[in-house]
Amino acid sequence: MRNINKNIVVILVIAFVIIMFLSAFYAYNIHRVHSTVTITYTYTYSVTSRLSPLTIAISTDISTVDIHFATGVADFEILGKVYESLFKIVLDNGKLEYVPWLVKYYKQLNDTTWIFVIRDNIYFHNGKKLDAWDVKASLERSMRISPIGRMLLRDSSGNPIISDITVLNSTAIVLKLSKPFTPLIEHLAHLATAIMPREIAEKYWNSPINSTADVIGTGPFRFISYEKGSKIVLARFDGYWSKKPNISLLTYLILPNPSARISAVLSGSADIAVGISPDDVSKLRSSGISIYNVTGVRLVLVAINCKRIPDVRIRQALNYAIDKKAIVKDLLNGFAAIANSVTSPVFPNVYTMNPYEYNVSKAKELLKEAGFSNKTLKLLVSTRSAKDIQLAQVIQQYLAAIGINTEIIQMEHTAFLKKVFGEHDFDLAIYGPSPSSLYYALTYWRTNASLNGPQYSNPVYDKLLDDIASEVNESRRALLYKEAQEILWSDAPAIWLYYEDIIVAAKPSIKGLQILPFQMLVLDNVLVD
């Protein structure tokens, strides 16, 4: 006990010295000392008084008003304008980076101890000033009840990565980890760990937020109203600490029908429409509509149930049987990139693998070696995406060419998710993971992971994930990442198909729109002419 108390005192003394040291710094400073990282950022912005309303047509409704319970694209698109995390994900030269946001300064004191200093003069939408107790309560709540937060901030055994959060003063906290965890900063950038007022976190400690009056963050927009299945309205937060948006009122129209979204942007009732099909791009362009597209993090794949198809030769054969180039060209009109790894190349440390080139003879040879013939496989597909249904039909044709019959089963999306990730009752299933970091993407395939629909299991792979999380040397960690990706690619628990493009349509009067690869619109610089 005496040693524990002594360690706590040492940490507090070091932290106090660091905080005093911070007062001398007001400019941007980055340096590295061995494996210890210290980063400070200062942001300056110009001010504009040119404000306009903006309307965005989206394809799906939000599933929650609680950022810690958010799981879908619409959830993060909308609530991500209201809430912010300690760190922010930005796209720079085609790669994702994780930069300090609500955090002004952070330092890794040792392998398991980190100190974070919060920016001054950040206010919530209710007028309360952000402090360290808000951060502590938010992170603890996320670890407790957030579906994604629990995955991000817990280890493979389900134990919290953060063993203790100590508030030093109103702007500084110390995170004590149960073990070294190198992806910590990446995971603290995910909106599932977003910060809310302490009193809101404690009010909903064991349940989701159920009142829009309690949807309170530090983001550039305030939550105004929500009409289920119809629209969501946000308003510019004039007290926002960073660059204030040029948008006075932000309205999201919920239009599941693709034709309705296209009509909305053509008629002018919407300024921007998301979820545009490659089939509609030419029509929109010919009508003077601007098209934005970026290769997304969504890796479209055909998951292979490894319990039902344990022979890796069969799974590799399925990969050789599919002409990915033809699918991208003919089905997607070029609005995708052929998968050359187990996750999107926008993440740091993603390596290019040896491709499974289209080779019917090779596929048949592998099936013959494995004694796999005269089989019928059930292929599950969600009805949420018309393009995925078309893809299922194409996959069916390719597999028929190597002697495998497939029965396509279309399912409503919620039932599909339950069947694949809850019951694991399928042979093949089409879906597309959309991770926020490379490590998070790789944990999908860990033994017994909640998102491991195919029930893939490889102890060597699992051990590599543990080694990656604890390896503080960047060069050695990069090699471990490479080895893990090679194993997963070779074991083929899925048919790796393509990285889907995110396509957004906008009126030509919209300027400065950016898109993040996980289908979030960046409105920081948007102007409406």
Coordinates of N, CA, C and O in Angstrom, one line a residue, residues 32 37 86 91 98 109 148 168 188 193 243-244 274 289 299 354 383 397 429 497 502:
R32 N 9.6 14.9 -29.7 CA 9.6 13.5 -29.2 C 10.9 13.3 -28.4 O 12.0 13.7 -28.9
V37 N 5.9 11.0 -25.6 CA 5.4 12.0 -26.6 C 4.8 13.2 -25.8 O 4.1 13.1 -24.9
L86 N -11.8 14.4 -27.3 CA -10.5 15.0 -26.9 C -9.6 15.2 -28.1 O -8.9 16.1 -28.2
L91 N -8.2 14.4 -42.3 CA -7.6 13.7 -43.5 C -6.5 14.7 -44.1 O -6.8 15.8 -44.4
Y98 N -4.7 11.9 -36.3 CA -5.4 12.1 -35.0 C -4.8 13.2 -34.2 O -3.7 13.1 -33.7
L109 N 3.7 9.9 -19.6 CA 4.7 9.9 -18.5 C 5.5 8.6 -18.5 O 6.7 8.6 -18.2
I148 N -19.7 0.9 -28.8 CA -18.4 1.1 -29.5 C -17.4 1.5 -28.5 O -16.2 1.0 -28.5
L168 N -6.6 16.3 -11.6 CA -5.6 17.1 -10.9 C -6.1 18.5 -10.5 O -5.8 19.0 -9.4
L188 N -9.4 7.6 -28.5 CA -9.9 8.8 -27.9 C -10.4 9.8 -28.9 O -11.1 10.8 -28.5
T193 N -16.4 8.3 -27.7 CA -15.8 8.7 -26.5 C -16.0 10.2 -26.3 O -15.3 10.9 -25.5
K243 N -13.2 27.6 -34.9 CA -13.8 28.4 -36.1 C -15.3 28.2 -36.1 O -15.7 27.0 -36.3
K244 N -16.0 29.2 -36.1 CA -17.5 29.1 -36.1 C -17.9 28.9 -37.6 O -17.4 29.5 -38.5
V274 N -26.6 13.0 -49.7 CA -25.6 12.0 -49.5 C -26.2 10.6 -50.0 O -27.4 10.5 -50.3
I289 N -25.3 19.7 -61.3 CA -25.0 19.4 -59.9 C -23.6 19.0 -59.7 O -23.0 18.2 -60.5
L299 N -14.9 -1.2 -46.4 CA -14.4 -2.3 -47.2 C -15.6 -3.3 -47.4 O -16.0 -4.0 -46.5
N354 N -0.4 -9.2 -51.6 CA -0.4 -9.8 -52.9 C -1.8 -10.1 -53.3 O -2.5 -10.8 -52.5
T383 N -31.3 -5.7 -47.3 CA -32.1 -4.9 -48.3 C -31.9 -3.4 -48.2 O -32.5 -2.7 -49.0
Q397 N -23.2 -15.5 -59.7 CA -22.8 -15.9 -61.1 C -21.3 -16.3 -61.1 O -21.0 -17.4 -61.7
A429 N -22.0 -13.7 -46.3 CA -22.8 -12.5 -46.0 C -22.1 -11.3 -46.5 O -20.9 -11.2 -46.3
L497 N -13.3 -7.5 -51.4 CA -13.8 -6.9 -52.7 C -13.3 -5.5 -53.0 O -12.4 -5.4 -53.9
I502 N -17.5 7.2 -51.4 CA -18.6 8.0 -50.9 C -18.9 9.1 -51.9 O -18.0 9.9 -52.3

